[in-house]
Amino acid sequence: MTHDTNEHARAAMGLVVGTTETATIEGISAAGADPEAMAHTPAADAELIAYGDVLEAPAVPVSPSGCPTPALVTRAVRDLVGFDLVTIDAGLGVETAAPTVSLGDRAGNDIRKPTAVPDAASLWERGRRYGRRLPADRLVLAESVPGGTTTALAVSEALGVDLSVSSSLPENPIDRKRAVVTAALATSGYSPGELAGQPREALAAVGDPVLAVLAGTAAGALESETDLLLAGGTQQLAVVGLLRAAGIDQPVSVATTPFIAEDPSANVREAAERLGVEVLVTDPGFDRESGTVFERYRAGEAKEGAGMGGALATAAREDVSMERVRTRIATRYEHL
Amino acid sequence: MTHDTNEHARAAMGLVVGTTETATIEGISAAGADPEAMAHTPAADAELIAYGDVLEAPAVPVSPSGCPTPALVTRAVRDLVGFDLVTIDAGLGVETAAPTVSLGDRAGNDIRKPTAVPDAASLWERGRRYGRRLPADRLVLAESVPGGTTTALAVSEALGVDLSVSSSLPENPIDRKRAVVTAALATSGYSPGELAGQPREALAAVGDPVLAVLAGTAAGALESETDLLLAGGTQQLAVVGLLRAAGIDQPVSVATTPFIAEDPSANVREAAERLGVEVLVTDPGFDRESGTVFERYRAGEAKEGAGMGGALATAAREDVSMERVRTRIATRYEHL
C-alpha cells in the first residue's frame, strides 16, 4: 500500500467534527434518527472511521428511515486503503472514544441567536496553525456536523456568495433552511452580502465551529503547500467561499459524490465554477447493487458527509475498484 | 500490506503517555535533554509516531548525550508497516497536537509524597472499559513516561514482586532508584510486599498514571480476548505484576529489545519467568551499522520505550527486514 511503495508520500484524512444547536431546528437534518441521537452523530462517525465500530457513542448513526451514515463508506474504503486518520474536535459537546486533536471545546449556538460562534477567529487561527504544521503530503479534509448545510448557507449568504445547498433528506427542505438563514442574519444585524470579505465575522455571526476549523485548517495546509482535497458537498464550497473571502486564491479541489453533484436542488457545479473550484466526482456504482445502503443512497438520502466523497476519490486514486468498495460496504453494513 | 491482504485483522498500537513528578528527581531518567525538555518527552514521542515529526512539542527528544528517543524507531517501522495508532493520554500535563483518547488529566505526584496517583482506581477502570471495547484484533500496548522505571520498581516492591529494573541511562542508577523507592514506600506507610494482591492501592501509593492506564487497558483487552502484546521493558513486567495481583492469570507476552533483554543490571528473563510471561526479543542488528543512533543504542542508552520493541516485533511479523528498518531509521534521523 501507500506506506510501502512510497514511504514519503503519506495520505491522511483530517475529519473535523463538532455540533451546532442549529441541528435541533425541526426538519433541517437527517443526520441521526432523532435529535437526541443526532447530538452523537459526529462522535459516532469519528469512532466508526477510527475503529470500525462505535465505542462510547450509543449507536452507528442512521437516518429516520434507516439509511446508515456515510461514515460507513469512509470506513469501508479505509479498510481497503489504510489511509491515516486524524479526527479534529472543533466542539463535539459529547464524550468520544475516538482519538482527537482538540481545537475547540463547545458546540455552536443556534444561528438564530445574535452570535453563533463567539470564538470563530480563534478556531480559525488554531486550525491554521495546525494545518500549516501537519506534515501530510496529501490531506483530505472532511467534516461531520449535523445541521452543517444550513450554517453553510447562512455563512455564504452573509459573504454574498451564491450557494444553493444540498440536504441529507431526500426532499431538500430548502424553504425551511432559507427561512432559518433569513432569521439568523436578521438577529445578527446583517443583510445578505454585508460581510463580504470578512470570513471570521461571518462565521461568528451565523457559522458553526466545524466550518471555522475547516477553513482555518485548509488555509494553513495551503500555506505549507500541502496537496489539499476538500471532501464533501456544499459545506466544502462554503469553506472555499470563506477562503476566497480571506484573500486566499490558490486553486482548490472538492471531492464529492454523484448524489451531491447531481442533486438538482443544489447546483454544485455552477457554484464551484464561480468559486474557481475543481469538483472531483467519484461514482461508487451503487446502482449496480441491491440492499438497504445502496437503495437508500440511490433514493437521495444521506448523499455525502464524513469524508465519503474524499474516501471514494482516494480509493480510485489507489486503484481500488468500486466493486471492492461496494462489497466492503455491504460487509460492514451486515456487521453492524 | 495488512489492510489489503487481510481486511479483518487490524494491528493497532496503543501508546499510553503521561508524566510523573518522579521524573524530576535528579539522575533517574535520560528521557530528555534536561528536566524542562523531559516534561515534553511523552507528547513529543506521541507526535513523532503519529506524524513523523513534532508539531506542538519543542523538539524531538534526545538524551543529554544526544541519543534520540526510541519513538524514532517506532515511527520508522510505522513508515514501513503502516500500523494503526491510538495515543492514550493518561495525564500528559502539556498540550499536544497528537490525536489522543483522554483517559486521565493530571501528572502523577512524586512517589515520595503520601499519594502518587489519587485516581488510580478510576484510571484502571477507564482503561479497562476502553481496552474491552477496542475492536483491534491485535493490540500492541506501549508507553512513554519519563521516570517510569522508578515507579515500576516502586509498585513491584509494594506488591512484593521481585523486579530488577532497567534504565535509559548507560549506567543504571539503581541505588538512586532504590533509595527513592524506599522513601516512597515509607511516606506512603507501607512495607515492601504489604500491598500484595492490591494492585490499585499500590498504584495509588507509589505508581504513575501511565502504569494504571496500561494495566487497566491490558486487563480490558484480555477480557475481550484481543491478541495482546505488551511493548517495553521492565515497566511492562510491572504491568504483568499488576495484572497477576488483580487475579488475571492469562498468558501474556512482552516484546522488548535486546538492549533490555541483555541488560545485566536488570534480569528481565528471570523476572518474566516468575510472572509467567513470554518475552519476545527482536534484534534490530544495530551492530551492523555506524552512525549516531546505532552507536548510542549499542552503548546502552535509551534501550527501549515508546513501543520500540513492539514495533520491531511487528516488523518481523510482517516480514519487513531489519535492514530496511535500519535504513529507514537512518533516513528519519537525518531528516530531524
Tab-separated table of N, CA and C in Angstrom, chain A residues 126-228:
chain	number	residue	atom	x	y	z
A	126	ARG	N	-6.402	28.540	15.254
A	126	ARG	CA	-5.872	27.258	15.746
A	126	ARG	C	-5.836	26.234	14.610
A	127	GLY	N	-6.869	26.262	13.782
A	127	GLY	CA	-6.895	25.372	12.620
A	127	GLY	C	-5.745	25.683	11.676
A	128	ARG	N	-5.518	26.971	11.456
A	128	ARG	CA	-4.476	27.408	10.524
A	128	ARG	C	-3.099	26.931	11.003
A	129	ARG	N	-2.852	27.143	12.287
A	129	ARG	CA	-1.587	26.723	12.881
A	129	ARG	C	-1.395	25.207	12.745
A	130	TYR	N	-2.476	24.478	12.996
A	130	TYR	CA	-2.408	23.014	12.901
A	130	TYR	C	-2.195	22.575	11.451
A	131	GLY	N	-2.974	23.172	10.540
A	131	GLY	CA	-2.890	22.789	9.134
A	131	GLY	C	-1.530	23.097	8.536
A	132	ARG	N	-0.940	24.183	8.988
A	132	ARG	CA	0.354	24.597	8.468
A	132	ARG	C	1.448	23.605	8.885
A	133	ARG	N	1.299	23.061	10.099
A	133	ARG	CA	2.347	22.181	10.638
A	133	ARG	C	2.164	20.712	10.291
A	134	LEU	N	0.943	20.351	9.955
A	134	LEU	CA	0.649	18.935	9.717
A	134	LEU	C	1.500	18.407	8.570
A	135	PRO	N	2.390	17.408	8.843
A	135	PRO	CA	3.318	17.007	7.792
A	135	PRO	C	2.748	15.932	6.850
A	136	ALA	N	1.529	16.128	6.367
A	136	ALA	CA	0.975	15.189	5.381
A	136	ALA	C	1.312	15.707	3.987
A	137	ASP	N	1.591	14.780	3.085
A	137	ASP	CA	1.844	15.209	1.708
A	137	ASP	C	0.526	15.475	1.001
A	138	ARG	N	-0.471	14.713	1.369
A	138	ARG	CA	-1.787	14.870	0.770
A	138	ARG	C	-2.817	14.819	1.885
A	139	LEU	N	-3.602	15.879	2.011
A	139	LEU	CA	-4.568	15.960	3.103
A	139	LEU	C	-5.985	16.018	2.544
A	140	VAL	N	-6.802	15.075	2.985
A	140	VAL	CA	-8.221	15.074	2.623
A	140	VAL	C	-8.987	15.613	3.837
A	141	LEU	N	-9.547	16.800	3.705
A	141	LEU	CA	-10.267	17.399	4.837
A	141	LEU	C	-11.755	17.078	4.724
A	142	ALA	N	-12.278	16.451	5.774
A	142	ALA	CA	-13.680	16.037	5.769
A	142	ALA	C	-14.398	16.614	6.980
A	143	GLU	N	-15.725	16.434	7.025
A	143	GLU	CA	-16.471	17.019	8.147
A	143	GLU	C	-17.630	16.132	8.578
A	144	SER	N	-18.032	16.265	9.800
A	144	SER	CA	-19.305	15.710	10.257
A	144	SER	C	-19.900	16.663	11.278
A	145	VAL	N	-20.982	17.316	10.866
A	145	VAL	CA	-21.676	18.244	11.754
A	145	VAL	C	-23.143	18.335	11.329
A	146	PRO	N	-24.046	17.724	12.094
A	146	PRO	CA	-25.462	17.822	11.730
A	146	PRO	C	-25.903	19.286	11.685
A	147	GLY	N	-26.724	19.600	10.705
A	147	GLY	CA	-27.163	20.991	10.527
A	147	GLY	C	-26.170	21.814	9.735
A	148	GLY	N	-25.071	21.188	9.290
A	148	GLY	CA	-23.972	21.904	8.656
A	148	GLY	C	-24.323	22.563	7.334
A	149	THR	N	-25.271	22.017	6.590
A	149	THR	CA	-25.593	22.658	5.307
A	149	THR	C	-26.353	23.962	5.542
A	150	THR	N	-27.100	24.021	6.623
A	150	THR	CA	-27.831	25.263	6.928
A	150	THR	C	-26.863	26.371	7.353
A	151	THR	N	-25.908	26.041	8.202
A	151	THR	CA	-24.913	27.063	8.583
A	151	THR	C	-24.055	27.448	7.376
A	152	ALA	N	-23.784	26.490	6.491
A	152	ALA	CA	-23.014	26.789	5.273
A	152	ALA	C	-23.772	27.798	4.411
A	153	LEU	N	-25.062	27.587	4.290
A	153	LEU	CA	-25.909	28.515	3.524
A	153	LEU	C	-25.889	29.900	4.161
A	154	ALA	N	-26.003	29.927	5.481
A	154	ALA	CA	-26.046	31.210	6.195
A	154	ALA	C	-24.739	31.984	6.027
A	155	VAL	N	-23.610	31.284	6.175
A	155	VAL	CA	-22.311	31.942	6.026
A	155	VAL	C	-22.144	32.469	4.604
A	156	SER	N	-22.540	31.664	3.642
A	156	SER	CA	-22.410	32.086	2.245
A	156	SER	C	-23.290	33.309	1.963
A	157	GLU	N	-24.504	33.310	2.496
A	157	GLU	CA	-25.390	34.477	2.348
A	157	GLU	C	-24.737	35.719	2.943
A	158	ALA	N	-24.164	35.561	4.122
A	158	ALA	CA	-23.523	36.697	4.787
A	158	ALA	C	-22.358	37.233	3.963
A	159	LEU	N	-21.646	36.291	3.302
A	159	LEU	CA	-20.493	36.691	2.482
A	159	LEU	C	-20.902	37.200	1.101
A	160	GLY	N	-22.177	36.979	0.766
A	160	GLY	CA	-22.628	37.348	-0.570
A	160	GLY	C	-22.200	36.353	-1.630
A	161	VAL	N	-21.979	35.093	-1.219
A	161	VAL	CA	-21.614	34.037	-2.158
A	161	VAL	C	-22.875	33.245	-2.495
A	162	ASP	N	-23.148	33.102	-3.797
A	162	ASP	CA	-24.364	32.397	-4.212
A	162	ASP	C	-24.120	30.898	-4.136
A	163	LEU	N	-24.782	30.243	-3.227
A	163	LEU	CA	-24.516	28.826	-2.961
A	163	LEU	C	-25.821	28.123	-2.625
A	164	SER	N	-26.395	27.443	-3.585
A	164	SER	CA	-27.560	26.636	-3.214
A	164	SER	C	-27.007	25.412	-2.494
A	165	VAL	N	-27.735	24.892	-1.515
A	165	VAL	CA	-27.175	23.829	-0.671
A	165	VAL	C	-27.952	22.540	-0.794
A	166	SER	N	-27.274	21.467	-0.494
A	166	SER	CA	-27.876	20.151	-0.568
A	166	SER	C	-28.410	19.736	0.804
A	167	SER	N	-28.878	18.517	0.908
A	167	SER	CA	-29.507	18.077	2.164
A	167	SER	C	-29.332	16.589	2.344
A	168	SER	N	-29.317	16.153	3.607
A	168	SER	CA	-29.276	14.731	3.897
A	168	SER	C	-30.668	14.107	3.815
A	169	LEU	N	-31.683	14.932	3.545
A	169	LEU	CA	-33.049	14.430	3.365
A	169	LEU	C	-33.324	14.300	1.871
A	170	PRO	N	-34.145	13.292	1.470
A	170	PRO	CA	-34.407	13.133	0.042
A	170	PRO	C	-35.112	14.367	-0.547
A	171	GLU	N	-36.060	14.937	0.187
A	171	GLU	CA	-36.678	16.186	-0.255
A	171	GLU	C	-35.985	17.323	0.483
A	172	ASN	N	-35.178	18.082	-0.225
A	172	ASN	CA	-34.391	19.154	0.392
A	172	ASN	C	-35.318	20.227	0.976
A	173	PRO	N	-35.285	20.410	2.309
A	173	PRO	CA	-36.181	21.403	2.919
A	173	PRO	C	-35.599	22.809	2.758
A	174	ILE	N	-35.402	23.198	1.503
A	174	ILE	CA	-34.658	24.410	1.211
A	174	ILE	C	-35.388	25.667	1.700
A	175	ASP	N	-36.748	25.636	1.623
A	175	ASP	CA	-37.502	26.806	2.094
A	175	ASP	C	-37.328	26.967	3.605
A	176	ARG	N	-37.365	25.838	4.288
A	176	ARG	CA	-37.164	25.821	5.745
A	176	ARG	C	-35.769	26.401	6.071
A	177	LYS	N	-34.758	25.963	5.336
A	177	LYS	CA	-33.396	26.440	5.577
A	177	LYS	C	-33.267	27.939	5.295
A	178	ARG	N	-33.875	28.363	4.194
A	178	ARG	CA	-33.780	29.783	3.836
A	178	ARG	C	-34.445	30.661	4.903
A	179	ALA	N	-35.549	30.176	5.440
A	179	ALA	CA	-36.251	30.925	6.494
A	179	ALA	C	-35.352	31.037	7.732
A	180	VAL	N	-34.662	29.928	8.062
A	180	VAL	CA	-33.748	29.941	9.213
A	180	VAL	C	-32.609	30.926	8.953
A	181	VAL	N	-32.078	30.901	7.745
A	181	VAL	CA	-30.955	31.777	7.386
A	181	VAL	C	-31.374	33.250	7.444
A	182	THR	N	-32.543	33.535	6.913
A	182	THR	CA	-33.058	34.912	6.949
A	182	THR	C	-33.184	35.400	8.396
A	183	ALA	N	-33.739	34.538	9.235
A	183	ALA	CA	-33.887	34.887	10.655
A	183	ALA	C	-32.514	35.064	11.301
A	184	ALA	N	-31.572	34.185	10.930
A	184	ALA	CA	-30.223	34.219	11.521
A	184	ALA	C	-29.520	35.537	11.198
A	185	LEU	N	-29.556	35.935	9.933
A	185	LEU	CA	-28.912	37.191	9.541
A	185	LEU	C	-29.588	38.379	10.221
A	186	ALA	N	-30.909	38.323	10.294
A	186	ALA	CA	-31.659	39.424	10.910
A	186	ALA	C	-31.272	39.616	12.376
A	187	THR	N	-31.267	38.521	13.165
A	187	THR	CA	-30.908	38.673	14.599
A	187	THR	C	-29.463	39.110	14.776
A	188	SER	N	-28.600	38.711	13.843
A	188	SER	CA	-27.203	39.137	13.955
A	188	SER	C	-27.014	40.570	13.464
A	189	GLY	N	-28.032	41.106	12.806
A	189	GLY	CA	-27.977	42.513	12.378
A	189	GLY	C	-27.272	42.739	11.057
A	190	TYR	N	-27.269	41.712	10.203
A	190	TYR	CA	-26.600	41.865	8.904
A	190	TYR	C	-27.577	41.606	7.769
A	191	SER	N	-27.347	42.290	6.661
A	191	SER	CA	-28.106	41.975	5.451
A	191	SER	C	-27.227	41.054	4.588
A	192	PRO	N	-27.843	40.298	3.656
A	192	PRO	CA	-27.076	39.391	2.796
A	192	PRO	C	-25.928	40.120	2.086
A	193	GLY	N	-24.765	39.552	2.121
A	193	GLY	CA	-23.603	40.133	1.444
A	193	GLY	C	-22.891	41.211	2.240
A	194	GLU	N	-23.452	41.572	3.387
A	194	GLU	CA	-22.850	42.676	4.138
A	194	GLU	C	-21.476	42.313	4.711
A	195	LEU	N	-21.229	41.002	4.874
A	195	LEU	CA	-19.937	40.586	5.437
A	195	LEU	C	-18.974	40.083	4.353
A	196	ALA	N	-19.159	40.549	3.132
A	196	ALA	CA	-18.234	40.200	2.048
A	196	ALA	C	-16.807	40.552	2.464
A	197	GLY	N	-15.897	39.625	2.278
A	197	GLY	CA	-14.505	39.884	2.641
A	197	GLY	C	-14.216	39.790	4.126
A	198	GLN	N	-15.209	39.380	4.925
A	198	GLN	CA	-14.992	39.260	6.375
A	198	GLN	C	-15.370	37.844	6.852
A	199	PRO	N	-14.567	36.848	6.495
A	199	PRO	CA	-14.950	35.454	6.766
A	199	PRO	C	-15.108	35.137	8.250
A	200	ARG	N	-14.218	35.664	9.094
A	200	ARG	CA	-14.297	35.326	10.528
A	200	ARG	C	-15.559	35.927	11.152
A	201	GLU	N	-15.916	37.122	10.703
A	201	GLU	CA	-17.128	37.769	11.212
A	201	GLU	C	-18.372	36.990	10.766
A	202	ALA	N	-18.353	36.516	9.528
A	202	ALA	CA	-19.495	35.732	9.038
A	202	ALA	C	-19.645	34.444	9.841
A	203	LEU	N	-18.502	33.795	10.129
A	203	LEU	CA	-18.538	32.562	10.933
A	203	LEU	C	-19.057	32.838	12.336
A	204	ALA	N	-18.579	33.916	12.938
A	204	ALA	CA	-19.012	34.259	14.293
A	204	ALA	C	-20.513	34.535	14.316
A	205	ALA	N	-21.007	35.227	13.313
A	205	ALA	CA	-22.416	35.622	13.311
A	205	ALA	C	-23.350	34.457	13.043
A	206	VAL	N	-23.069	33.677	12.002
A	206	VAL	CA	-24.044	32.660	11.566
A	206	VAL	C	-23.405	31.330	11.152
A	207	GLY	N	-22.164	31.064	11.584
A	207	GLY	CA	-21.491	29.831	11.172
A	207	GLY	C	-21.605	28.725	12.207
A	208	ASP	N	-20.696	27.784	12.107
A	208	ASP	CA	-20.593	26.740	13.141
A	208	ASP	C	-19.115	26.452	13.369
A	209	PRO	N	-18.755	25.843	14.490
A	209	PRO	CA	-17.328	25.654	14.806
A	209	PRO	C	-16.589	24.782	13.798
A	210	VAL	N	-17.286	23.844	13.182
A	210	VAL	CA	-16.627	22.960	12.213
A	210	VAL	C	-16.203	23.747	10.981
A	211	LEU	N	-17.070	24.612	10.485
A	211	LEU	CA	-16.726	25.451	9.328
A	211	LEU	C	-15.507	26.317	9.634
A	212	ALA	N	-15.460	26.871	10.848
A	212	ALA	CA	-14.343	27.741	11.233
A	212	ALA	C	-13.028	26.960	11.247
A	213	VAL	N	-13.055	25.764	11.829
A	213	VAL	CA	-11.832	24.952	11.890
A	213	VAL	C	-11.450	24.429	10.507
A	214	LEU	N	-12.443	24.025	9.718
A	214	LEU	CA	-12.169	23.561	8.350
A	214	LEU	C	-11.473	24.649	7.542
A	215	ALA	N	-12.035	25.849	7.572
A	215	ALA	CA	-11.479	26.943	6.776
A	215	ALA	C	-10.065	27.279	7.250
A	216	GLY	N	-9.881	27.341	8.563
A	216	GLY	CA	-8.564	27.639	9.100
A	216	GLY	C	-7.543	26.563	8.748
A	217	THR	N	-7.930	25.300	8.921
A	217	THR	CA	-7.011	24.202	8.630
A	217	THR	C	-6.657	24.176	7.138
A	218	ALA	N	-7.668	24.399	6.304
A	218	ALA	CA	-7.422	24.446	4.855
A	218	ALA	C	-6.447	25.579	4.531
A	219	ALA	N	-6.668	26.740	5.145
A	219	ALA	CA	-5.780	27.884	4.900
A	219	ALA	C	-4.349	27.541	5.296
A	220	GLY	N	-4.178	26.904	6.450
A	220	GLY	CA	-2.844	26.525	6.918
A	220	GLY	C	-2.184	25.500	6.014
A	221	ALA	N	-2.968	24.514	5.576
A	221	ALA	CA	-2.425	23.471	4.693
A	221	ALA	C	-1.978	24.092	3.368
A	222	LEU	N	-2.761	25.028	2.851
A	222	LEU	CA	-2.385	25.688	1.590
A	222	LEU	C	-1.117	26.518	1.766
A	223	GLU	N	-0.988	27.153	2.935
A	223	GLU	CA	0.223	27.932	3.225
A	223	GLU	C	1.479	27.079	3.145
A	224	SER	N	1.378	25.839	3.652
A	224	SER	CA	2.562	24.971	3.663
A	224	SER	C	2.602	24.082	2.422
A	225	GLU	N	1.793	24.439	1.441
A	225	GLU	CA	1.816	23.760	0.133
A	225	GLU	C	1.513	22.273	0.199
A	226	THR	N	0.671	21.905	1.175
A	226	THR	CA	0.164	20.540	1.222
A	226	THR	C	-0.841	20.363	0.081
A	227	ASP	N	-0.797	19.186	-0.541
A	227	ASP	CA	-1.784	18.845	-1.559
A	227	ASP	C	-3.125	18.645	-0.835
A	228	LEU	N	-4.080	19.532	-1.089
A	228	LEU	CA	-5.313	19.561	-0.292
A	228	LEU	C	-6.535	19.154	-1.105
